[in-house]
Every structure is written in C-alpha cells, then in structure tokens.
Tab-separated table of C-alpha atoms and ligand atoms in Angstrom:
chain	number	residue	atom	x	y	z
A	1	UNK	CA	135.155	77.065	108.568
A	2	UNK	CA	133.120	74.582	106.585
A	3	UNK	CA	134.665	73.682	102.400
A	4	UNK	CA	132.048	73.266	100.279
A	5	UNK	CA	133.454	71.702	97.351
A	6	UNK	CA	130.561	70.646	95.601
A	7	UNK	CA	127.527	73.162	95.811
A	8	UNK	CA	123.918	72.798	94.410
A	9	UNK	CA	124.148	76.696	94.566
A	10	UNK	CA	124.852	78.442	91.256
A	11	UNK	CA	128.510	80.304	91.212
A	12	UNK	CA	127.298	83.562	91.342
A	13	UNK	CA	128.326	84.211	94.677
A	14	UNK	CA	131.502	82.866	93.989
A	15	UNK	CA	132.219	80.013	96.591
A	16	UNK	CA	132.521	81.844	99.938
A	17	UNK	CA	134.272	79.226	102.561
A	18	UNK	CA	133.151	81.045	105.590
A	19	UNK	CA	129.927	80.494	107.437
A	20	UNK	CA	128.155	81.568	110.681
A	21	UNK	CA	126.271	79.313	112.607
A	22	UNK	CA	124.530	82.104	114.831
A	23	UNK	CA	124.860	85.842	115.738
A	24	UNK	CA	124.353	87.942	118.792
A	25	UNK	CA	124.518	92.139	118.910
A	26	UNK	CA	127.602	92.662	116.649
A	27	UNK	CA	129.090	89.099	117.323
A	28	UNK	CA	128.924	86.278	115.052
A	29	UNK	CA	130.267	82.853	115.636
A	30	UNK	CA	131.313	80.215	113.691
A	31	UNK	CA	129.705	76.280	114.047
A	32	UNK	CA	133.445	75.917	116.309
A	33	UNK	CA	132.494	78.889	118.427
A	34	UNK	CA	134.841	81.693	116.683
A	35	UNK	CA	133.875	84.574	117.253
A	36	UNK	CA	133.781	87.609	114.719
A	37	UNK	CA	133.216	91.033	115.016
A	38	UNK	CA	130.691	91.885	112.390
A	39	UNK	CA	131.125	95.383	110.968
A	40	UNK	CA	129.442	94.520	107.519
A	41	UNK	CA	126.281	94.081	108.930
A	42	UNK	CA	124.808	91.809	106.027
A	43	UNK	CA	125.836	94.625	103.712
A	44	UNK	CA	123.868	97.311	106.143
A	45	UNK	CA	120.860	95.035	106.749
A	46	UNK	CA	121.490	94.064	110.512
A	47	UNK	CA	120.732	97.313	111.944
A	48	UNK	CA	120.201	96.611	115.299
A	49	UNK	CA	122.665	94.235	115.476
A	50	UNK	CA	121.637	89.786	115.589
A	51	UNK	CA	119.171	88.345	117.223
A	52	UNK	CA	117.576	91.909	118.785
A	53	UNK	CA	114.962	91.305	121.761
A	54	UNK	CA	112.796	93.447	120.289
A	55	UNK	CA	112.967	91.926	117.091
A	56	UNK	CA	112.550	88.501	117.865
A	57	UNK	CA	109.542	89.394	120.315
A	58	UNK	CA	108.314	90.578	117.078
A	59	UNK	CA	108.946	88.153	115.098
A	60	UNK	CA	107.674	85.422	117.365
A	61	UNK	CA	104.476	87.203	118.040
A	62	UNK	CA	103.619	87.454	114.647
A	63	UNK	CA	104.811	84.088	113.749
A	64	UNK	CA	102.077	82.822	116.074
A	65	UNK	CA	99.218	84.812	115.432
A	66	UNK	CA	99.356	85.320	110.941
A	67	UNK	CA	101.932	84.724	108.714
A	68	UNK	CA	100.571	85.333	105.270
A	69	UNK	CA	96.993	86.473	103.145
A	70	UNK	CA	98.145	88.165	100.209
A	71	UNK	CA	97.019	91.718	98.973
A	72	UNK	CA	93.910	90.352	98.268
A	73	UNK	CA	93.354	91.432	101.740
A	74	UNK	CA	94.065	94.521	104.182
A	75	UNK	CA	97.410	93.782	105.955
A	76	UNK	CA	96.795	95.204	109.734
A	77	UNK	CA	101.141	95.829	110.123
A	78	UNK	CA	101.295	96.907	106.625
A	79	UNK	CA	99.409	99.876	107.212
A	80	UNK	CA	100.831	100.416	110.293
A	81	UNK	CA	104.409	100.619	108.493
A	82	UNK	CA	103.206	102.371	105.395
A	83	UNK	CA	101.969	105.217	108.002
A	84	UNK	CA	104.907	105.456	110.164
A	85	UNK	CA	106.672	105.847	107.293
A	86	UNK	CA	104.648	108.593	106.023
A	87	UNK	CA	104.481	110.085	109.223
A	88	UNK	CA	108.424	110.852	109.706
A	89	UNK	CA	109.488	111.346	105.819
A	90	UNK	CA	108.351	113.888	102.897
A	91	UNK	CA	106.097	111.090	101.339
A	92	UNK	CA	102.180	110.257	101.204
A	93	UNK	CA	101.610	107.000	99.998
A	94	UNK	CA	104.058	103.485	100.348
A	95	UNK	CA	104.232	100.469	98.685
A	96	UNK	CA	106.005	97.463	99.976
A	97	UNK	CA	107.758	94.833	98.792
A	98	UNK	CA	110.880	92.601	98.930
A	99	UNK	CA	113.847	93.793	98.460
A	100	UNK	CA	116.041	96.963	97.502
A	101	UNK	CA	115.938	96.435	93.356
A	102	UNK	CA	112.487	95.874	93.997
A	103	UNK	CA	112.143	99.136	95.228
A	104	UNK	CA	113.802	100.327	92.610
A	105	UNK	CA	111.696	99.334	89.784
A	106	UNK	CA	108.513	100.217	91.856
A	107	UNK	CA	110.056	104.304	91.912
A	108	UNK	CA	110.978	103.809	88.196
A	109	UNK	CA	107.417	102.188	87.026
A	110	UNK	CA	105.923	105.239	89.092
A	111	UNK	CA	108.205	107.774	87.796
A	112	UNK	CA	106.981	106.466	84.291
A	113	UNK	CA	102.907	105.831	85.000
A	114	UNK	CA	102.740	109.333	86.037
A	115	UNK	CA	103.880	110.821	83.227
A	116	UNK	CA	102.276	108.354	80.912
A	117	UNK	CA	98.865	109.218	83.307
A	118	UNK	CA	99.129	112.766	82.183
A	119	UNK	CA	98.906	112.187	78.884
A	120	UNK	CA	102.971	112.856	78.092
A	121	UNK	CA	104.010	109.111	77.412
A	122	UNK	CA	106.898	109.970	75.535
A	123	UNK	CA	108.432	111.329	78.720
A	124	UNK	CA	109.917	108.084	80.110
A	125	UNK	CA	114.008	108.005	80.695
A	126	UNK	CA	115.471	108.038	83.949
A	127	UNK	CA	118.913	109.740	84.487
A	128	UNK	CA	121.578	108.521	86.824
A	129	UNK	CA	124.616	109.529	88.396
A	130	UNK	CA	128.190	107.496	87.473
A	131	UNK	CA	129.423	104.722	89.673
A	132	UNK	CA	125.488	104.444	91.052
A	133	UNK	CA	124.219	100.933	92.173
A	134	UNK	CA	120.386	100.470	92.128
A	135	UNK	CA	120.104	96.618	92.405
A	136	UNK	CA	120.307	93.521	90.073
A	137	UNK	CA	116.624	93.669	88.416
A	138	UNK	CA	116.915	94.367	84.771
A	139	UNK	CA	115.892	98.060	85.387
A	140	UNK	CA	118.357	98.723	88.188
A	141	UNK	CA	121.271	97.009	86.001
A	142	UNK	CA	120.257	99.253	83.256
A	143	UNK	CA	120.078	102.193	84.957
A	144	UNK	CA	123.523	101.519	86.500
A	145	UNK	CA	125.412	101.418	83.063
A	146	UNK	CA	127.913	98.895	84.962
A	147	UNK	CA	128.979	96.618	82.493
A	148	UNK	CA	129.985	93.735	84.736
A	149	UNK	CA	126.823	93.920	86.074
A	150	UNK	CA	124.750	94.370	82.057
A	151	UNK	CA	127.003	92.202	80.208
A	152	UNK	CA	124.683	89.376	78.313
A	153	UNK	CA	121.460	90.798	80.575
A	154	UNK	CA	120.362	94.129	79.040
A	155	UNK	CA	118.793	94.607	75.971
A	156	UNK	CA	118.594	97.817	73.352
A	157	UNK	CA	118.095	100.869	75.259
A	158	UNK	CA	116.488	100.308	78.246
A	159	UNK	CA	115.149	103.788	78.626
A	160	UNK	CA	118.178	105.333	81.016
A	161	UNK	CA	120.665	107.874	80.896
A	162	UNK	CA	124.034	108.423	82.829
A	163	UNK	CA	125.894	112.219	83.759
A	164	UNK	CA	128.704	111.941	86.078
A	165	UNK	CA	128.183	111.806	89.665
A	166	UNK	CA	128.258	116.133	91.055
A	167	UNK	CA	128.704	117.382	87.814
A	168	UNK	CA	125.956	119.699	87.160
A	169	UNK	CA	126.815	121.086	84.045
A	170	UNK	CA	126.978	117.332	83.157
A	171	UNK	CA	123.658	116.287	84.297
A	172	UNK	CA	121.879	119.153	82.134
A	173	UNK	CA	123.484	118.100	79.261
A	174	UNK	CA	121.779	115.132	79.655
A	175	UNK	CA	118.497	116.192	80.471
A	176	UNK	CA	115.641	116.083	77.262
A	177	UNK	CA	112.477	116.867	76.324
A	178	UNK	CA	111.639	112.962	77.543
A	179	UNK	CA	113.745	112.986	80.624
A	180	UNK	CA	110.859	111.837	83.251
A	181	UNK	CA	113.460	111.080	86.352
A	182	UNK	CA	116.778	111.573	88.280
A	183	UNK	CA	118.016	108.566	90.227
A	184	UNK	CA	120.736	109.242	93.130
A	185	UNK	CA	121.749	108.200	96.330
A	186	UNK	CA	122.093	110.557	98.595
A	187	UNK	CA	125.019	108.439	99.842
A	188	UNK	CA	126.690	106.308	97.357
A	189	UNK	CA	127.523	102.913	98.777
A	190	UNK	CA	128.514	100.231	96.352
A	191	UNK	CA	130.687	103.345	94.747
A	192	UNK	CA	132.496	103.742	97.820
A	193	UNK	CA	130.668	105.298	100.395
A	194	UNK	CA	130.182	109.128	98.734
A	195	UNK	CA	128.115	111.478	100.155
A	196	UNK	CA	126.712	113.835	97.542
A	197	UNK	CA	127.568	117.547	97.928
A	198	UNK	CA	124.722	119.546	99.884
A	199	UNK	CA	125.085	121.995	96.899
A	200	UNK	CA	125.344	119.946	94.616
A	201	UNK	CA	121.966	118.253	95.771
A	202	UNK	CA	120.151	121.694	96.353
A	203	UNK	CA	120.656	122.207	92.704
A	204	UNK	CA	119.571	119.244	91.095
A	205	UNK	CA	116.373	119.409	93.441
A	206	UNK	CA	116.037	122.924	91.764
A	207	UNK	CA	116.594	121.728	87.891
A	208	UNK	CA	113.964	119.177	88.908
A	209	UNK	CA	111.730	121.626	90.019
A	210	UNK	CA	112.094	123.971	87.274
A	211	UNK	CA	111.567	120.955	84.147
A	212	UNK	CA	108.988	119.177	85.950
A	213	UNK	CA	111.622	116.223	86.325
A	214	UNK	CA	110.825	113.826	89.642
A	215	UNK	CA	113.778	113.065	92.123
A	216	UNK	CA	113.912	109.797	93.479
A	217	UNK	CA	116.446	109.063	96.154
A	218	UNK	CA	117.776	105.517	96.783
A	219	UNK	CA	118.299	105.360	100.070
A	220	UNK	CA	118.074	101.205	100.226
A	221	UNK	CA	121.609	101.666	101.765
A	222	UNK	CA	121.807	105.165	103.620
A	223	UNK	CA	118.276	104.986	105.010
A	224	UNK	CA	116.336	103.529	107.992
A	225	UNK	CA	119.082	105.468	110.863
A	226	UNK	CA	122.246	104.464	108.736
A	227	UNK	CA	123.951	108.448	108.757
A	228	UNK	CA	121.769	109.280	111.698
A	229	UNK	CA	118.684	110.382	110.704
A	230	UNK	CA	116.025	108.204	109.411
A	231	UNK	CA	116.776	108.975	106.021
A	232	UNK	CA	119.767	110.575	104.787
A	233	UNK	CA	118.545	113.365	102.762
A	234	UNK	CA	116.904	115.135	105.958
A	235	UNK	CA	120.762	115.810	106.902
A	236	UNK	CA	121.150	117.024	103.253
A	237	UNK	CA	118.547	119.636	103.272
A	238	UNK	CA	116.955	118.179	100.256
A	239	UNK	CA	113.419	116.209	99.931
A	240	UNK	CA	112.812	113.420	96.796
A	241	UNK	CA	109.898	113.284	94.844
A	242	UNK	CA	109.742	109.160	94.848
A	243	UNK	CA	112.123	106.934	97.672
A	244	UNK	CA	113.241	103.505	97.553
A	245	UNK	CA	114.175	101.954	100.810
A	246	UNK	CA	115.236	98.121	101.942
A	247	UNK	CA	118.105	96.166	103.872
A	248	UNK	CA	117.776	98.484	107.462
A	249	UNK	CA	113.978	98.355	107.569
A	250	UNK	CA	113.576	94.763	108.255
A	251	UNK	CA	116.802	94.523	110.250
A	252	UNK	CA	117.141	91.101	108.149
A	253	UNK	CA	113.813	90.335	107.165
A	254	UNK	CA	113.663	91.185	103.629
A	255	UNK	CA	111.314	93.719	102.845
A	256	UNK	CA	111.239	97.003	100.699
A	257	UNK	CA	108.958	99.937	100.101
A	258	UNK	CA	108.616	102.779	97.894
A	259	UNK	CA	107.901	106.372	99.265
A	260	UNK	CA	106.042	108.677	96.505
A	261	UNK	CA	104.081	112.026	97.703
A	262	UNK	CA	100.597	111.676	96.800
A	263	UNK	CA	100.288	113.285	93.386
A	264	UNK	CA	103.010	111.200	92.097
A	265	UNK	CA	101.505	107.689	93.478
A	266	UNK	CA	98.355	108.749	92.318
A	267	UNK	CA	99.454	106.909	88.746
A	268	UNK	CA	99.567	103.484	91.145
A	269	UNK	CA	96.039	102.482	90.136
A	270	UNK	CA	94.231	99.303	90.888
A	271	UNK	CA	96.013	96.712	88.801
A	272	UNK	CA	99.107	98.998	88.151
A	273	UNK	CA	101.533	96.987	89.818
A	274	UNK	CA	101.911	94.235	92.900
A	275	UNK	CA	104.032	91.654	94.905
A	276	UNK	CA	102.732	88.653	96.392
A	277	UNK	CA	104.634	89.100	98.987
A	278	UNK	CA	104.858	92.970	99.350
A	279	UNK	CA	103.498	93.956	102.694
A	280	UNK	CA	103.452	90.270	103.939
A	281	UNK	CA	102.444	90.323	108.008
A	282	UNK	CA	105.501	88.683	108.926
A	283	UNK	CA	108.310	91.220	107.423
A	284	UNK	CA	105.932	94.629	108.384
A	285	UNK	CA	105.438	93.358	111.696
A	286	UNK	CA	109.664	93.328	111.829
A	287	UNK	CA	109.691	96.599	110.072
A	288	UNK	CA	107.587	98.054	112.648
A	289	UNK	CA	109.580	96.821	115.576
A	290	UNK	CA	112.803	98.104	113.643
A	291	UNK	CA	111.089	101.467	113.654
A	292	UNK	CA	109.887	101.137	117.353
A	293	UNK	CA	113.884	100.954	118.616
A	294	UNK	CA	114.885	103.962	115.944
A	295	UNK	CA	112.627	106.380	115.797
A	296	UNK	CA	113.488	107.613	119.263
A	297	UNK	CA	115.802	110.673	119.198
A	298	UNK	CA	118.171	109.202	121.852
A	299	UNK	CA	118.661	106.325	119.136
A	300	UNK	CA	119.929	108.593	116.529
A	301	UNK	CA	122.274	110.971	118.331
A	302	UNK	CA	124.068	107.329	119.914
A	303	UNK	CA	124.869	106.610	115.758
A	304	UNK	CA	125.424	109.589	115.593
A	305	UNK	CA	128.478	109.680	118.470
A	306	UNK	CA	129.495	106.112	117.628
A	307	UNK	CA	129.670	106.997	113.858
A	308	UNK	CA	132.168	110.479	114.712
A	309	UNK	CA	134.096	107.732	117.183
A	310	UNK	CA	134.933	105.844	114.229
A	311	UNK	CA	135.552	108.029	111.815
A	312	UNK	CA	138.041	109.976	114.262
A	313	UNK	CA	139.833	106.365	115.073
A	314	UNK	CA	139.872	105.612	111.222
A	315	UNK	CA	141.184	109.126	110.542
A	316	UNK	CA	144.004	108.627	113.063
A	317	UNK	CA	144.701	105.709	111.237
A	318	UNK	CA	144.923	107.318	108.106
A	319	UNK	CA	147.407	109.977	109.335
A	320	UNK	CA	149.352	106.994	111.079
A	321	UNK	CA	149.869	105.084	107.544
A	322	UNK	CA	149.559	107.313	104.972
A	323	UNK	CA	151.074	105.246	102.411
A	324	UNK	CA	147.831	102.568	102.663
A	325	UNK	CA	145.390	104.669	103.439
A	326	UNK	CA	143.954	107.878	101.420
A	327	UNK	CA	141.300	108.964	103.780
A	328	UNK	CA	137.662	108.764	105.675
A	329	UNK	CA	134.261	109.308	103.921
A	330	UNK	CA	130.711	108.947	104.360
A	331	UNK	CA	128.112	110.153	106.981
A	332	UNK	CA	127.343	108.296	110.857
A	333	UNK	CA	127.556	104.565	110.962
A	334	UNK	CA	128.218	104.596	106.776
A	335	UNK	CA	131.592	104.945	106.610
A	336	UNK	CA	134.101	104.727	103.704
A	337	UNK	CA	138.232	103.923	103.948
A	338	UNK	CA	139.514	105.168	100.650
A	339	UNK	CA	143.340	102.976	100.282
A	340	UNK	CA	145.895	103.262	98.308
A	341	UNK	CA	146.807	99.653	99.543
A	342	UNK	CA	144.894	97.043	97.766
A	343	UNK	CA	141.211	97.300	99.683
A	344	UNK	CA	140.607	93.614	99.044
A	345	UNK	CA	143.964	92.446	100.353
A	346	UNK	CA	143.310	94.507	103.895
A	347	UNK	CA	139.511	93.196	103.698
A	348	UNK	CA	140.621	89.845	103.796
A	349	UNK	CA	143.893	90.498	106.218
A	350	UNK	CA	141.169	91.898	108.939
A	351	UNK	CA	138.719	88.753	108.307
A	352	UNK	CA	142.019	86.876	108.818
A	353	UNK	CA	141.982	88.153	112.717
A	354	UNK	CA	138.312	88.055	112.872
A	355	UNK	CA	136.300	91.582	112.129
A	356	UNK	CA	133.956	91.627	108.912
A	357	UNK	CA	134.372	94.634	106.534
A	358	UNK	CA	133.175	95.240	102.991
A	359	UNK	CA	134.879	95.994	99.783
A	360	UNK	CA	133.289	98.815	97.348
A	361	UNK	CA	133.851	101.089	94.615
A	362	UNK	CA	137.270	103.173	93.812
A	363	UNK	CA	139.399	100.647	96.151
A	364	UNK	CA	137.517	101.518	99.331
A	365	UNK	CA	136.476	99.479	102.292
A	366	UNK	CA	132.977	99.667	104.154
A	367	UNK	CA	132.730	99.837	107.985
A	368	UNK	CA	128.919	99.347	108.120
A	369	UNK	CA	128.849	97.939	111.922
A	370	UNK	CA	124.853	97.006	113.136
A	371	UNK	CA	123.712	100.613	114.609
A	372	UNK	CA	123.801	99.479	118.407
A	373	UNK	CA	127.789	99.199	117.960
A	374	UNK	CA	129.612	100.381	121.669
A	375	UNK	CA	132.396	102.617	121.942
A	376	UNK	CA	134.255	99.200	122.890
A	377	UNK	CA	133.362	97.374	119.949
A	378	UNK	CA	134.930	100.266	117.859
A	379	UNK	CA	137.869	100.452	119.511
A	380	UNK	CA	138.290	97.067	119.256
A	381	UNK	CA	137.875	96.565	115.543
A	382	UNK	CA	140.103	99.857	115.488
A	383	UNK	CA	142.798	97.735	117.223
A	384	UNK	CA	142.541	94.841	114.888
A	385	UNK	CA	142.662	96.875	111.721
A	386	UNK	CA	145.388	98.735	113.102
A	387	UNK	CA	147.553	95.674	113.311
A	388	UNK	CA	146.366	94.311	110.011
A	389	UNK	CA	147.557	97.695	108.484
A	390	UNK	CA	151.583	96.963	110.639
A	391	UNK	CA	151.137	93.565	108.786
A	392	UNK	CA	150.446	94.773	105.838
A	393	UNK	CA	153.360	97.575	106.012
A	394	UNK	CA	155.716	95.222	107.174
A	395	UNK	CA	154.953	91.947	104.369
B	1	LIG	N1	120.205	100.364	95.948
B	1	LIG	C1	121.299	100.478	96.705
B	1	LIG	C2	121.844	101.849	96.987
B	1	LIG	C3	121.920	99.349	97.236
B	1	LIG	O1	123.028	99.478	97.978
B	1	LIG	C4	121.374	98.081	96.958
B	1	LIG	C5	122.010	96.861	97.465
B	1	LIG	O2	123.156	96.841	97.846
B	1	LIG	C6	120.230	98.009	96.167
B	1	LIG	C7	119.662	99.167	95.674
B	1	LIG	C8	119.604	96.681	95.845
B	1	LIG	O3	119.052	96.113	96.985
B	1	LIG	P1	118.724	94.541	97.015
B	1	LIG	O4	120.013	93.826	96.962
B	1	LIG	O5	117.966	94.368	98.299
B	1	LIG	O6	117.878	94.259	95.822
C-alpha cells in the first residue's frame, strides 16, 4: 500500500491509499505482490476479468495497425460495433462515445431533438425514477435529483422530473402535456442493486405507448452480459425506445453508445451532436472483442450459474447472521447485500482480508465480480466474507 500524502489530483475521489500495480482474471496485486480478489470489477467495467487474451490480442492488433482519425472519417470497428449491437438488441441506429453520462446525455438530447423535429418543442422534460443514478454530466446530475451530487452544479430547472421508483400511480402524476421521456434502469445499481418489477415495467412501457412518451433504459451498469443476457431488459420482457450503455462494453476501455430505433435517431442529423473521440478505432476494436467472448450462449448461461451460486452462498449467509444482514437482491453476476450492519464498515472489514466489494444505495454492498468468476473464486470470497461477518458479530 503506497500513502500519498501530497496529490496533484483534486480531492474528489477522496484520497484512496490502496493501489494495484497489475491484474490478472479476477486477481489483482499490489506493487508487494498482495493479492486481492476483485469482486468490484472497476465498478462493473472489467467484465471479462484483467488482462483477457482476447482482449489484449485486440488491443495490440489495433494498437499497431490505427489508433485514431476522428469522425471526419468512416471508422471500419465502429461500424462493426454499431451493427452487432443492432443486430442482438431492439435498436436501429448507435452512437458512440466515452463514457456512461455520456450516454446519457446523447439518449436525453435525442429524446428532446425528436420531439423538437416534429414540430412539438415544448415537449422536452424527462422523468425519472427515485434513488436513480445516470452519471455526473450536468444532465445526468439533474435528472438524478441527488443533492450531494447537484449541490453548487445545477442551475434553475434543468428540464427533469422525479416519481418514486415502482410507483405507478406516482409516475402518472407526474407525467404532462411536455413530458417527452422516462429514464430507468432496468436494474438500479448505485441505489442498491434493485431490479424493477416485471409488472411494474410492462406498465410503464404501456403509459409510454399510450402518450407517445419514449423509454430509455440505462443499462450503463446492468448491460453488456451483467444479469445474463446482453441487456437486462430482454429478461424483463420489456423493450426501450432509446438505450444508454458503457463500463462492460469496453471491458476497461472507456467507451459508450447510445441505442435509439430508427424513427427516434432519425432527429440525429448531420451536425446534431458529436465526440471526438466517440467511435475511436482503438476502444470499438475492444468493444468488439468484448462482444466476440459474450455473445455466445454458453457465455451467458455460465453468469448465469455463477450468479445463482452466489446469490445462494450470500443467502445462506443471510439466514446464518440475520442480525447484519437483511437479504439478497439483484439479477446474475449484479448482486445486492442489503445490511442492517453498517455496509461501509463490512466493505472495508472484507478489503481488510483482501476481496474488493462496493458500497451503494440504502446501506447495501455490491458483489459485481468480472463475468468469468469460477465456482472457486465464489466460494472463496464467500469464505472471507463469512469470517468478516464472525468479526464483525464478535467486535
Ligand atoms: N448510469 C448508470 C446506471 C451508472 O451506474 C453509471 C456509473 O456508475 C453511469 C450512468 C455513469 O457512467 P460513467 O461513470 O461512465 O459516466
């Protein structure tokens, strides 16, 4: 563990003490050789794990043959993305870019160009659900309504509504004559790990359907093989409108992309919108290879088992220490621990003995392991959580 006391970096990361050196599958290892067992997965970017073959090959390939011509030109792997992606979801057209938020605001300026392209400007608010996260742009912290993440950054009304997350009766009450957009996750994950009811779901595709409101799903943290299926929502019987995606679909190259059918992206004219980097030949070429390893049905029914195999072992927990731990959500490899022990303080007790888990919303912890986890790997970060939870009892 290296101290950094001094920092050119600005604080807003806090000062984290711990630091990798290199990674390997679901290992990662200090500069002294510790190892770790990583079952954050860069916040569900790593999705095949560090350091993939088929990745790096990739990479490497690319790296020797183009690394970057702008938009100005055709991009030979970003087409080949944009069509995969086409190909296996509900959507027509892509665009790509760099991140998650990024995403984000490329599904909300679309949501709000169409409308404005038929003629009905005034029809321009977005509607989310409570305890949503959509990314640190100004857009995505507006939609959010968190104030620890808007405090001192948004200004006026940004143009966004809130209704509580499964509340119908809520979300209607919400809904106006200007309402252009509903923005879920089909899988909350910053709010701790909540999969939205299939009902639920079913009926706000309907209300869309019936106001002529368009559904975008971000799935920047449940997509790209996360619950088992390339995108969440084909589990949820459900299809978006608009779809933002990131973090899985460059395994840890950043990219991003929105999905929009082709009616919808039709507003995207010439001009409308861009990223210098969106698309670049370096992160598509990843994004294809990431695609190449899961896009292959024997790929998704292995999350699949290894996400049950956790959840049973975290269940069993659960029953085994009832007074720390409330219960199991989420869907495959995205899987929530809901405590009534202090999530933070058992975060930091397993990091203590070496695995890597994430904090989020309503004192939960995130096991987001890389998708190529073993059977052995669970069972061992089982093991260590299970004695972090005897030390906690006992302390
Ligand atoms: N949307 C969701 C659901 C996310 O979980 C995140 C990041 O955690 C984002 C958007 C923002 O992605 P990024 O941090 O790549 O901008």
């Amino acid at each position: 563990m290296t101290a950094h006391p001094t920092s050119a970096l600005m604080d807003n990361y806090g000062s984290p003490s711990l630091e990798f050196a290199r990674g390997n599958g679901c290992e990662l290892y200090t500069q002294q050789g510790q190892r770790y067992l990583d079952f954050a997965a860069g916040i569900a970017v790593t999705c095949l794990g560090h350091c993939h073959p088929v990745l790096i090959d990739a990479l490497a390939q690319q790296s020797q043959r183009l690394w970057h011509t702008s938009n100005l030109y055709r991009i030979e792997q970003a087409e080949r993305l944009g069509a995969r992606l086409v190909e296996n979801s509900f959507a027509d057209k892509v665009f790509f870019c760099n991140s998650g938020a990024e995403a984000i605001e490329a599904s909300y300026k679309t949501i709000r160009r169409y409308f404005f392209a038929k003629g009905q400007p005034h029809r321009n608010r977005i509607v989310s659900l409570s305890s949503a996260f959509h990314g640190r742009t100004l857009g995505a912290i507006a939609s959010a309504f968190n104030s620890a993440h808007c405090d001192g950054f948004v200004v006026g009304d940004a143009g966004f509504d809130q209704a509580h997350f499964g509340d119908l009766d809520a979300l209607l009450a919400t809904i106006t004559d200007n309402t252009a957009g509903i923005v879920l996750e089909p899988v909350q994950g910053e709010g701790g790990i909540r999969p939205a009811d299939r009902a639920y779901l079913k009926a706000v595709r309907e209300l869309c359907d019936d106001k002529g409101i368009l559904l975008l799903f971000d799935e920047v943290q449940c997509g790209i093989a996360r619950t088992g299926t390339l995108f969440a929502y084909e589990q949820l019987g459900v299809e978006p409108d608009i779809l933002a995606s990131a973090k899985g679909l460059g395994g840890g190259i950043p990219i991003g992309a929105c999905l929009a059918c082709e009616e919808i992206a039709a507003a995207m004219t010439a001009g409308s919108h861009g990223s210098t980097f969106g698309g670049n030949p370096l992160a598509t070429a990843v994004g294809n290879a990431v695609l190449d390893v899961v896009l292959n049905d024997d790929f998704l029914i292995d999350v699949k088992h290894a996400g049950f195999h956790l959840r049973s072992g975290l269940e069993d927990l659960c029953a085994r220490f009832p007074k720390q731990l409330k219960g199991v959500t989420g869907l495959g490899l995205m899987i929530g621990l809901q405590c009534h022990a202090d999530a933070a303080a058992l975060i930091q007790g397993a990091q203590d003995k070496s695995l890597l888990l994430v904090k989020a919303g309503g004192n939960s912890i995130r096991f987001l392991p890389p998708l190529i986890v073993s059977h052995q790997e669970i069972n061992e970060a089982l093991a260590i959580f299970e004695q972090v939870l005897n030390d906690h009892a006992e302390a």
